[in-house]
Short mmCIF file of C-alpha atoms and ligand atoms in Angstrom, two decimals:
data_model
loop_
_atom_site.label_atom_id
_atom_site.label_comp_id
_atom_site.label_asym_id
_atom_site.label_seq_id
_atom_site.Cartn_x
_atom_site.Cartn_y
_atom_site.Cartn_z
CA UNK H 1 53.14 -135.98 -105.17
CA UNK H 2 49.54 -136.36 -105.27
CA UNK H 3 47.72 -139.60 -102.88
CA UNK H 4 45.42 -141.53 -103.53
CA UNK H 5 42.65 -139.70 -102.14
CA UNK H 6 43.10 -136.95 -104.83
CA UNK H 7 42.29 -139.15 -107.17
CA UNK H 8 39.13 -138.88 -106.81
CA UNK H 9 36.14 -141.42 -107.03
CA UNK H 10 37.43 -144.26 -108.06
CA UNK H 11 34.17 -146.35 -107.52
CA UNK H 12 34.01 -148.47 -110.94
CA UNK H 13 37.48 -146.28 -112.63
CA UNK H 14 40.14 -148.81 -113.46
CA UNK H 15 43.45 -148.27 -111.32
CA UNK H 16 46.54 -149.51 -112.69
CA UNK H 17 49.20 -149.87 -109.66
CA UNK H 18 52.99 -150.70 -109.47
CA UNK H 19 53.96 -152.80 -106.54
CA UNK H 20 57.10 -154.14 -105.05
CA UNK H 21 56.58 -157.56 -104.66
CA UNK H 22 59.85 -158.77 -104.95
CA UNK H 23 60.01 -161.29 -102.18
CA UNK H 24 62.30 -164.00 -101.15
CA UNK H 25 61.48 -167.55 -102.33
CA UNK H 26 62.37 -170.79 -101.29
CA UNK H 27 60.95 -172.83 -104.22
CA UNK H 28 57.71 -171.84 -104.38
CA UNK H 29 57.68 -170.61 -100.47
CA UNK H 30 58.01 -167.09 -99.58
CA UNK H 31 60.49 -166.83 -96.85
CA UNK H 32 59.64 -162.88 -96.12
CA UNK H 33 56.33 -161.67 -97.13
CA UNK H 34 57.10 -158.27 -95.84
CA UNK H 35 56.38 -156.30 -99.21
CA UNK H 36 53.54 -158.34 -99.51
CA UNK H 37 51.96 -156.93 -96.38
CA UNK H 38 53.20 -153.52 -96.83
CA UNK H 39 51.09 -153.41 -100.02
CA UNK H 40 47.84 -154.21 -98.48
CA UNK H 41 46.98 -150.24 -96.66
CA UNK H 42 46.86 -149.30 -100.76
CA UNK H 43 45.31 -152.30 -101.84
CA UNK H 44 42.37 -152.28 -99.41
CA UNK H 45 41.67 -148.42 -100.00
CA UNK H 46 41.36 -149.05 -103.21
CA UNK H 47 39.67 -151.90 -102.91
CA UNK H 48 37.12 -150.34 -100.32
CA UNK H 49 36.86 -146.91 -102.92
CA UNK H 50 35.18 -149.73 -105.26
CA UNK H 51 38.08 -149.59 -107.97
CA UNK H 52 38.76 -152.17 -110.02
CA UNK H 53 42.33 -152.39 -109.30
CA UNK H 54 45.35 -154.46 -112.09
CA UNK H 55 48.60 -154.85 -110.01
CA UNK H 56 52.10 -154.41 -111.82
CA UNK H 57 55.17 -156.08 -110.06
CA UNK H 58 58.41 -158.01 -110.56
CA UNK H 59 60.25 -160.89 -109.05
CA UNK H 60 63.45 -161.46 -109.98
CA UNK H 61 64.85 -160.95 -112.82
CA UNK H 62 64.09 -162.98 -115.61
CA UNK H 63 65.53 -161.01 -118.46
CA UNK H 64 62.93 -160.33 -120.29
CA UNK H 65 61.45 -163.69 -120.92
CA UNK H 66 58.77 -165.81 -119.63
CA UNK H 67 60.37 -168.20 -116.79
CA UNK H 68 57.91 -170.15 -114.10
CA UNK H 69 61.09 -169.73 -112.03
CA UNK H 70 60.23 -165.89 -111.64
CA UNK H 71 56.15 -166.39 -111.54
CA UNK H 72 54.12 -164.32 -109.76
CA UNK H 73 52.05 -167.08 -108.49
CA UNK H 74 53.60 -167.65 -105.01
CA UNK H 75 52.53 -163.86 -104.35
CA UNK H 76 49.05 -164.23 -105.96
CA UNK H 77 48.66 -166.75 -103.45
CA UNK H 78 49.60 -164.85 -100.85
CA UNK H 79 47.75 -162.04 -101.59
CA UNK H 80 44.88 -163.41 -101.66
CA UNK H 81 45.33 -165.05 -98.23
CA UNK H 82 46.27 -161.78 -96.85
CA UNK H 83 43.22 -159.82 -98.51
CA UNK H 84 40.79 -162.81 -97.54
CA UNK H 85 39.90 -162.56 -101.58
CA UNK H 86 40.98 -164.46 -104.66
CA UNK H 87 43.41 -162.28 -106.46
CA UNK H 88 43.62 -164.04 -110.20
CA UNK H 89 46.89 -163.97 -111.74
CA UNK H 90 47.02 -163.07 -115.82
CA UNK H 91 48.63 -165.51 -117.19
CA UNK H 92 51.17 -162.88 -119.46
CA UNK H 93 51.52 -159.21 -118.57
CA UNK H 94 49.98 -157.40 -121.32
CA UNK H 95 48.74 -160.48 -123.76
CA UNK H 96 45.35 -161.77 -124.32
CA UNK H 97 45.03 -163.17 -120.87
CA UNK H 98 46.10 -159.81 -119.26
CA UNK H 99 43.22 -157.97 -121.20
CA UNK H 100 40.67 -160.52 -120.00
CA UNK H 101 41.91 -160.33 -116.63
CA UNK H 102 41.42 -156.58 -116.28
CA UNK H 103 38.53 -156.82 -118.31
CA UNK H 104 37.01 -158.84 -115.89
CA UNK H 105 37.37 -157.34 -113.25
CA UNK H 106 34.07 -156.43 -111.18
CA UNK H 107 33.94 -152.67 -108.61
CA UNK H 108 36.79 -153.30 -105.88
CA UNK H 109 38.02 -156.65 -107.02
CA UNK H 110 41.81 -156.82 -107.55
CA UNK H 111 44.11 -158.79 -110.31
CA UNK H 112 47.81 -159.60 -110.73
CA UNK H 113 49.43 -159.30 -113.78
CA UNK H 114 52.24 -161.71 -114.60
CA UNK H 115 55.75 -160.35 -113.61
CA UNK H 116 56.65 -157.36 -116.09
CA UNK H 117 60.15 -158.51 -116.50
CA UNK H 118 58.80 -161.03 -118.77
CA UNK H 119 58.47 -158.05 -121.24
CA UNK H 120 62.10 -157.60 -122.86
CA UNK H 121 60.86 -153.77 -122.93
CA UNK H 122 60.20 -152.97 -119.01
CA UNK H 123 64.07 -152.46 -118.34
CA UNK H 124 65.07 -151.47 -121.48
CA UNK H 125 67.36 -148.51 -122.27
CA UNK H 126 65.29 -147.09 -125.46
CA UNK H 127 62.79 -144.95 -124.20
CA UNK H 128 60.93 -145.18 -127.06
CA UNK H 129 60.71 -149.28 -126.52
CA UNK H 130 59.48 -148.62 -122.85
CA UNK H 131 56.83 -146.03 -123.81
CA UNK H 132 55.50 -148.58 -126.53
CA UNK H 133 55.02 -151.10 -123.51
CA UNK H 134 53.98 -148.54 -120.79
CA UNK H 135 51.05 -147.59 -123.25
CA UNK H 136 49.68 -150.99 -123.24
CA UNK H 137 49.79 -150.96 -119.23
CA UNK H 138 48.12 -147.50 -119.28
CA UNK H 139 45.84 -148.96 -121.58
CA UNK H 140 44.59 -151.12 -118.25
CA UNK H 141 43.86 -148.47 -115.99
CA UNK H 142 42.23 -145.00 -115.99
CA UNK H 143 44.74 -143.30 -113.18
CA UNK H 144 48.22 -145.37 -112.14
CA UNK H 145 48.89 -145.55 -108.49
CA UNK H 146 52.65 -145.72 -107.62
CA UNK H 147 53.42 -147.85 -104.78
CA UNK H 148 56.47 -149.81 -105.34
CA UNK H 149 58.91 -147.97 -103.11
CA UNK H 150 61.22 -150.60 -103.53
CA UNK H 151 61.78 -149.76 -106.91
CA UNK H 152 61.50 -146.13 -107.38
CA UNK H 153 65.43 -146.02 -108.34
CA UNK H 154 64.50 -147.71 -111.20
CA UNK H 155 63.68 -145.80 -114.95
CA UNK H 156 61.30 -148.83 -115.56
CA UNK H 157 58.09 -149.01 -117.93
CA UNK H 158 55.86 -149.99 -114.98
CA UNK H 159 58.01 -147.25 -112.66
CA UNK H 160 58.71 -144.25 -114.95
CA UNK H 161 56.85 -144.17 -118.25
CA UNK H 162 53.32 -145.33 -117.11
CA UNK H 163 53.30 -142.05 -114.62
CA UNK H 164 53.88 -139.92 -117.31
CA UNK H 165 50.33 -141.07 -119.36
CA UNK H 166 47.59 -141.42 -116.63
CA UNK H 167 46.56 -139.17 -113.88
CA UNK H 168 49.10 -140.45 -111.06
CA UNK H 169 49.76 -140.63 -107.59
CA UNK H 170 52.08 -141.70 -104.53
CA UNK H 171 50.11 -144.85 -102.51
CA UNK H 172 50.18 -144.63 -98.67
CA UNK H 173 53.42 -147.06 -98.78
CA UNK H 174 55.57 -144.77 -101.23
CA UNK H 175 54.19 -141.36 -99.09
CA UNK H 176 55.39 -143.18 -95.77
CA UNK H 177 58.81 -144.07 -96.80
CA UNK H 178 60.23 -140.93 -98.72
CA UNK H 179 58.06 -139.03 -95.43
CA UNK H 180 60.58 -141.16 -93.58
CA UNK H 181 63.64 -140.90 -95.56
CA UNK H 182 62.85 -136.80 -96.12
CA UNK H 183 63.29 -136.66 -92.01
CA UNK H 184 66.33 -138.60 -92.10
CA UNK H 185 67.90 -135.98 -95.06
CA UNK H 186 66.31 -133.20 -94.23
CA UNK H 187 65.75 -132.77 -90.41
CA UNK H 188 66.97 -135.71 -88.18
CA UNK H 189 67.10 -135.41 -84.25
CA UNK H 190 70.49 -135.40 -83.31
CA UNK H 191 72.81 -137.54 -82.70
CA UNK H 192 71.93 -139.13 -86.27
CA UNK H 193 73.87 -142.37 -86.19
CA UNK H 194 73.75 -144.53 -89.49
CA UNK H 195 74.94 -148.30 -89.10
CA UNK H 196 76.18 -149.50 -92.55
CA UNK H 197 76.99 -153.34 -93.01
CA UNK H 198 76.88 -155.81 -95.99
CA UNK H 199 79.82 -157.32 -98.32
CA UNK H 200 80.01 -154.64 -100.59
CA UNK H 201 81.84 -151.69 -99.81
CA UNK H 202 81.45 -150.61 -103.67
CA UNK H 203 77.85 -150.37 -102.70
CA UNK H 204 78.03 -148.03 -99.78
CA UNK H 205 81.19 -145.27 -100.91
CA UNK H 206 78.51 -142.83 -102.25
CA UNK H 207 76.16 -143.22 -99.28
CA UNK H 208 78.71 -142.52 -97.01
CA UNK H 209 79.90 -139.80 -99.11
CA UNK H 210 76.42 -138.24 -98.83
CA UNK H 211 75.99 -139.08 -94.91
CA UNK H 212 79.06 -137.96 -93.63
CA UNK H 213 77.35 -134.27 -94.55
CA UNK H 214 74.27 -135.79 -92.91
CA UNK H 215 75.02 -138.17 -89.79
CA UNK H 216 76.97 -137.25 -86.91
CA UNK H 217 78.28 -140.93 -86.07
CA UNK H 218 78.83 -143.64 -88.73
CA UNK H 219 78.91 -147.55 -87.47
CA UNK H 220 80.70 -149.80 -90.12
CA UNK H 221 80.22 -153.87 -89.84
CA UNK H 222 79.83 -156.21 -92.55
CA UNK H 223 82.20 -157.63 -95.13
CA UNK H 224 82.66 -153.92 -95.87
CA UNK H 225 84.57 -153.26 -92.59
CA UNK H 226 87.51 -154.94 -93.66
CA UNK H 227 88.59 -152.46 -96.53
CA UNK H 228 88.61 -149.80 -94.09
CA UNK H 229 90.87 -151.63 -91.62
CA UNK H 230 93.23 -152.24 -94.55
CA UNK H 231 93.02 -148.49 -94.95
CA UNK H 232 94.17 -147.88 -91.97
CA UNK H 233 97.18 -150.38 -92.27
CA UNK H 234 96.04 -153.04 -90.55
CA UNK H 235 96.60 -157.56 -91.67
CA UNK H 236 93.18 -158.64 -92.45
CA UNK H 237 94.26 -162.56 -93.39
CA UNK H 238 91.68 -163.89 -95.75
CA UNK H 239 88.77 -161.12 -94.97
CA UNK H 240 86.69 -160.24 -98.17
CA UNK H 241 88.47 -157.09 -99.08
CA UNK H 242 87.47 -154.42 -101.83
CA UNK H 243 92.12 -153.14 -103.32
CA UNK H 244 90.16 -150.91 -105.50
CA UNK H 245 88.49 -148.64 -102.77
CA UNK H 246 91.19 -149.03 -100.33
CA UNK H 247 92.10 -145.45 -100.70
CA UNK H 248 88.92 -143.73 -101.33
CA UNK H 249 88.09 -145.40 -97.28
CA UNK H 250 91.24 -143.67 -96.35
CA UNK H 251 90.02 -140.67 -97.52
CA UNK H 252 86.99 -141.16 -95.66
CA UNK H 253 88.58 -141.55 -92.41
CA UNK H 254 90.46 -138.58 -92.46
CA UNK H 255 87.50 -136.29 -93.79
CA UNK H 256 85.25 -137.47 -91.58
CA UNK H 257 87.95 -136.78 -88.43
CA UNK H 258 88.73 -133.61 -90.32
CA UNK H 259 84.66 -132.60 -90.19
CA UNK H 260 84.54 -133.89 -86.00
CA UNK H 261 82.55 -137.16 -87.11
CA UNK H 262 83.18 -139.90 -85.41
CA UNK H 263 83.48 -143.53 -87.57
CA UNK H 264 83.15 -146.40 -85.64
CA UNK H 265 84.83 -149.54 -86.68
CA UNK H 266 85.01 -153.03 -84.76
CA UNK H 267 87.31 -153.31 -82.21
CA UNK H 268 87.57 -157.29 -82.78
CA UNK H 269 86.13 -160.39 -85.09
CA UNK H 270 85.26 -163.47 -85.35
CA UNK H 271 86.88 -165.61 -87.77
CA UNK H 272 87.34 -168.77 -88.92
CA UNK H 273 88.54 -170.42 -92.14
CA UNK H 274 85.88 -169.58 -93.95
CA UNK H 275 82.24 -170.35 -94.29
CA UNK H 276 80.64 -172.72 -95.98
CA UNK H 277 77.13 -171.34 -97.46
CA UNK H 278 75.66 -174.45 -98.45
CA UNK H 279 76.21 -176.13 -95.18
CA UNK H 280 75.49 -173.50 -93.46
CA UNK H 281 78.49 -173.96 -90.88
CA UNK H 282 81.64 -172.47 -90.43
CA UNK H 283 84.65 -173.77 -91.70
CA UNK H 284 87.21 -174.35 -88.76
CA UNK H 285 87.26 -172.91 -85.65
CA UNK H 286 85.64 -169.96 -84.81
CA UNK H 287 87.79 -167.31 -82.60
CA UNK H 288 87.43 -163.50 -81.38
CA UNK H 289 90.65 -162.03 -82.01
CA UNK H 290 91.42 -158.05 -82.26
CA UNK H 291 90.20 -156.09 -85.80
CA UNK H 292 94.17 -154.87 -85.91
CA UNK H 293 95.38 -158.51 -85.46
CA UNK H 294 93.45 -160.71 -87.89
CA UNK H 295 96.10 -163.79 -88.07
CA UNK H 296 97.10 -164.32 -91.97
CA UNK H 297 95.25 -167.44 -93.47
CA UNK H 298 91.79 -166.68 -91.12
CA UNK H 299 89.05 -164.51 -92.61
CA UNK H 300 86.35 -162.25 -90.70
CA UNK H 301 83.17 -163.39 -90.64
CA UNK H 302 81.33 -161.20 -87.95
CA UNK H 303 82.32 -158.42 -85.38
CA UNK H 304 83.50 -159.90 -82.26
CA UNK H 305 81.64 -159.33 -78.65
CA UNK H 306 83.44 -155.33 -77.92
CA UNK H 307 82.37 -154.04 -81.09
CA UNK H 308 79.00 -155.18 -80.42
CA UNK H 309 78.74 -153.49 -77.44
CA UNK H 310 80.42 -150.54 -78.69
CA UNK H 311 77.72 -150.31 -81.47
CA UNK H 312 75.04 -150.55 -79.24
CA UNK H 313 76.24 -148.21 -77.05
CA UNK H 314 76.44 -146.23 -80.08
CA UNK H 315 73.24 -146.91 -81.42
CA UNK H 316 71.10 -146.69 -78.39
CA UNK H 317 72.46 -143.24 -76.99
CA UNK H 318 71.19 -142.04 -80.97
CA UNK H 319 67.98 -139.95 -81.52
CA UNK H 320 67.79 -141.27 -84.86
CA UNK H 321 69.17 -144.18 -86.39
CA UNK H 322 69.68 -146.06 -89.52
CA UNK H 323 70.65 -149.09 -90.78
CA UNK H 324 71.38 -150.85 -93.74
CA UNK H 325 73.51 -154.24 -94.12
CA UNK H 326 73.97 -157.31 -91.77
CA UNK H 327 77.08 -157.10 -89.56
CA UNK H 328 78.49 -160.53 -90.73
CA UNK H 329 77.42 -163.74 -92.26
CA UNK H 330 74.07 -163.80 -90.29
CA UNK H 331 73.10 -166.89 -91.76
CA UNK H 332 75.47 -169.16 -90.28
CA UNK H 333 74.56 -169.12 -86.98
CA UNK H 334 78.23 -168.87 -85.53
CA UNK H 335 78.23 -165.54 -87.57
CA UNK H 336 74.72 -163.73 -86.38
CA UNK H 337 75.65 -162.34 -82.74
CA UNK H 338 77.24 -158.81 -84.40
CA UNK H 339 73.64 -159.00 -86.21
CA UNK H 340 71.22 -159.50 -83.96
CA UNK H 341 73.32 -156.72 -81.47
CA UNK H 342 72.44 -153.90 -83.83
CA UNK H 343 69.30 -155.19 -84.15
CA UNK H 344 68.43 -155.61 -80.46
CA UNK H 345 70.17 -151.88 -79.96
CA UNK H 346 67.75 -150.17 -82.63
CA UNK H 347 64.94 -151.99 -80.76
CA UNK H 348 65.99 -149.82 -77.74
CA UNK H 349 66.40 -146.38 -79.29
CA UNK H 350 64.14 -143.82 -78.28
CA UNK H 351 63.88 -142.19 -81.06
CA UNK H 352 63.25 -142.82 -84.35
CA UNK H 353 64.68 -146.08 -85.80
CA UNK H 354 64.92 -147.15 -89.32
CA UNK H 355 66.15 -150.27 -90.52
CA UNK H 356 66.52 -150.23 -94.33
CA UNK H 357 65.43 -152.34 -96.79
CA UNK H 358 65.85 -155.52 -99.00
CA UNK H 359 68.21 -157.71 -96.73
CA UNK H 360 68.17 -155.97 -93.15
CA UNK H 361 64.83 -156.24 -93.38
CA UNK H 362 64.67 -160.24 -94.24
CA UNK H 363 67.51 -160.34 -91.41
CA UNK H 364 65.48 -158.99 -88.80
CA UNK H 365 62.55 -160.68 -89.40
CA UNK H 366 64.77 -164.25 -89.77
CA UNK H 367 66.72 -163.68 -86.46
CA UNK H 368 63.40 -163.41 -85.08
CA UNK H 369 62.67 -159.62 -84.03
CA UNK H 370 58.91 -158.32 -84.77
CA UNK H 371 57.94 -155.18 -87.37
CA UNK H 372 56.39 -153.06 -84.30
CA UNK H 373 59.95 -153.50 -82.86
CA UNK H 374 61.68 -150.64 -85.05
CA UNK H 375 60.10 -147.23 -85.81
CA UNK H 376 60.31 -148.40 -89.41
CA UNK H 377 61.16 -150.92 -91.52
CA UNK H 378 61.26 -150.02 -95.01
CA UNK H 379 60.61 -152.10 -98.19
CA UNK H 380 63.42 -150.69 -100.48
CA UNK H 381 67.30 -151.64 -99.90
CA UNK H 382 68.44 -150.13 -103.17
CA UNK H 383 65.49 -147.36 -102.98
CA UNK H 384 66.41 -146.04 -99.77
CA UNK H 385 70.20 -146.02 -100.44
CA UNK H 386 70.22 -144.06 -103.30
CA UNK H 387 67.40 -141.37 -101.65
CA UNK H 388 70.11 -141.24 -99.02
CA UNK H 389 73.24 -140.87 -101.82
CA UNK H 390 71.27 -137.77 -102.49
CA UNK H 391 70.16 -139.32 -106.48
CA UNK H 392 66.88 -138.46 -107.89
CA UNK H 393 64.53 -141.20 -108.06
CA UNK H 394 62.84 -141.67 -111.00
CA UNK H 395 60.00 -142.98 -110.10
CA UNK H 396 59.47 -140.21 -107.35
CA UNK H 397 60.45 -137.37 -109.81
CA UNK H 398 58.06 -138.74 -112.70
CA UNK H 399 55.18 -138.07 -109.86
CA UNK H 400 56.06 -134.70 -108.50
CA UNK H 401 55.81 -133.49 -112.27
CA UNK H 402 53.09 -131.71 -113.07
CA UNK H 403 50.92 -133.33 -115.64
C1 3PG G 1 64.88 -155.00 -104.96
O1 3PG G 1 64.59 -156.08 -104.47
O2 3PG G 1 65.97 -154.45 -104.79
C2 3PG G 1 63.84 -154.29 -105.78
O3 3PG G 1 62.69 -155.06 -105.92
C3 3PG G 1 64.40 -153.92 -107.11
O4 3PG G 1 64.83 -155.06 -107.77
P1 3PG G 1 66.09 -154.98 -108.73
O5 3PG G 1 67.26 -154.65 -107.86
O6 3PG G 1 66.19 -156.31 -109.40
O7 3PG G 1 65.82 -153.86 -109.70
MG1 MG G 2 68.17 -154.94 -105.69
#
């Protein structure tokens, strides 16, 4: 993968760049503008090489039509705030305002084009459709600058196809992560323990797959945990629970105490009668009771006050750690203590600690914990899983190809 810097001089070239700018919105307020900021190293070296720069990104997903629900102009704003200069926002993505917009654009001064899921052709399947529409974004730029970590999995138009028809390389954001996820694969200091959480165990089976090769301790929490403790024969009430996957968690277990890894599951929960999202509020009483001993009619909502020190424990006597999902329903209050433990424990690692992606990261930054906290917090949930499944990325591949 080629950086920036091997670009060349980019004073007055045109540099067409994809950025992950998908950020949490709340209305028109951006609740986490941590891709935002982990844009700007790129943006100002471009910026400072005297390039005039048109920046690709998505919010949402609109389908492929215009929607002011999935504008990019909350970011725009942002951006510019964070740059401390007007960033204009195209009013399409590759229309007549797009042209003018890049046309426009005077040495180091940067533009947004309108989110590139407007365009029915960015995600679609057809090759042939998403090379028509990649031409007209390579048709903005003279080299393309990859920076969108966050959405490297994905065979996109503004991903994939534009790298393959400029002169392109990696920005300082895309280099850092897969530098950081390449240690974690490749040559972690031991013990390795990876913390997985979130509702979906569906989500997780072929990371865990891959990282029981990989990590020497694996921490489960989340909605997720459940389907393991019904694996292992246990009454989980009214817990969010995955009947499809029950075995293939079975099978985990015993490989991974076949292969001397240790899994570590809670040792109690909270629960209550459910949760109600809107209100943000539990629904009945919360209790702690033990993860084998869920009473029928109550569901799990969090890891109880053991598990959390067991995880820490876990987590802090690591060399490396990462983690990806929150423990429980971190939103509700009554539900955030398993959270916030994990997070508080990677705070204390020495070592190297990674907290990945998309929702960890909003969590972290929600419950209150600062960036400089962890050793890294990376921009991709979805990205960083499926570097750490062991997939090929397109958008990483479609750089390390000659051209
Ligand atoms: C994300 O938030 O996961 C990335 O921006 C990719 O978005 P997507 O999952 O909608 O492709
Ligand atoms: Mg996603």
């Amino acid at each position: 993968m080629k950086s920036v810097s091997e670009l060349g001089d980019l004073r007055g070239k045109r540099v067409v760049i994809r950025c992950d700018f998908n950020v949490p919105l709340d209305g028109q307020t951006i609740t986490d503008d941590g891709r935002i900021r982990a844009a700007l190293p790129t943006l100002t070296e471009l910026r400072d090489a005297g390039a005039r720069v048109a920046v690709m990104a998505h919010l949402g997903r609109p389908k492929g039509e215009a929607n002011p629900k999935y504008s990019l102009a909350p970011v725009a704003a942002r951006l510019s705030e964070l740059l401390g200069t007007e960033v204009k926002l195209a009013a399409d993505v590759v229309g007549d305002s797009a042209k003018q917009t890049v046309d426009s654009l005077a040495d180091g001064e940067i533009a947004l084009l309108e989110n590139v899921r407007y365009e029915p052709a960015e995600e679609s399947k057809d090759e042939a459709e998403r090379a028509e529409l990649a031409a007209k974004y390579a048709a903005f730029g003279d080299v393309f600058v990859s920076d969108g970590f966050g959405v490297v999995h994905r065979k996109q138009a503004s991903v994939y196809d534009v790298a393959k028809l400029l002169p392109s390389a990696a920005g300082t954001l895309v280099k850092k992560e897969t530098d950081i996820l390449a240690t974690l694969t490749k040559d972690p200091a031991r013990p390795f323990v990876v913390v997985l959480g979130g509702a979906k165990v569906a989500d997780k089976l072929n990371v865990i797959d891959n990282l029981l090769k990989i990590a020497d301790t694996l921490v489960i929490g989340g909605g997720m945990l459940f389907t393991f403790l019904k694996a292992q024969g246990f009454e989980i009430g009214n817990s969010i629970v995955d009947e499809s996957n029950v075995e293939t968690c079975k099978r985990y277990l015993d490989e991974a105490a076949a292969a001397g890894k240790q899994i570590i599951l809670p040792v109690d929960v909270r629960v209550a009668d459910g949760a109600d999202f809107a209100a943000k509020t539990p629904q009945g009483d919360v209790e702690v009771v033990a993860a084998d001993a869920i009473p029928a009619g109550k569901a799990g909502l969090d890891i109880g006050p053991e598990s959390e020190k067991l995880f820490a424990d876990a987590i802090r006597g690591a060399k490396t750690v990462f983690w990806n999902g929150p423990m429980g329903v971190f939103e509700i209050e009554e539900f955030s203590n398993g959270t916030k433990a994990v997070a508080q424990a990677l705070t204390e690692v020495d070592g190297l600690s990674v907290v990945g992606g998309g929702d960890s990261a909003a969590a972290v930054r929600d419950l209150g914990f600062a960036d400089e906290a962890f050793g890294h917090i990376s921009t991709g949930g979805g990205a960083s899983l499926e570097y750490l499944e062991g997939k090929e990325l397109p958008g990483l591949t479609v750089l390390e190809e000659d051209k």
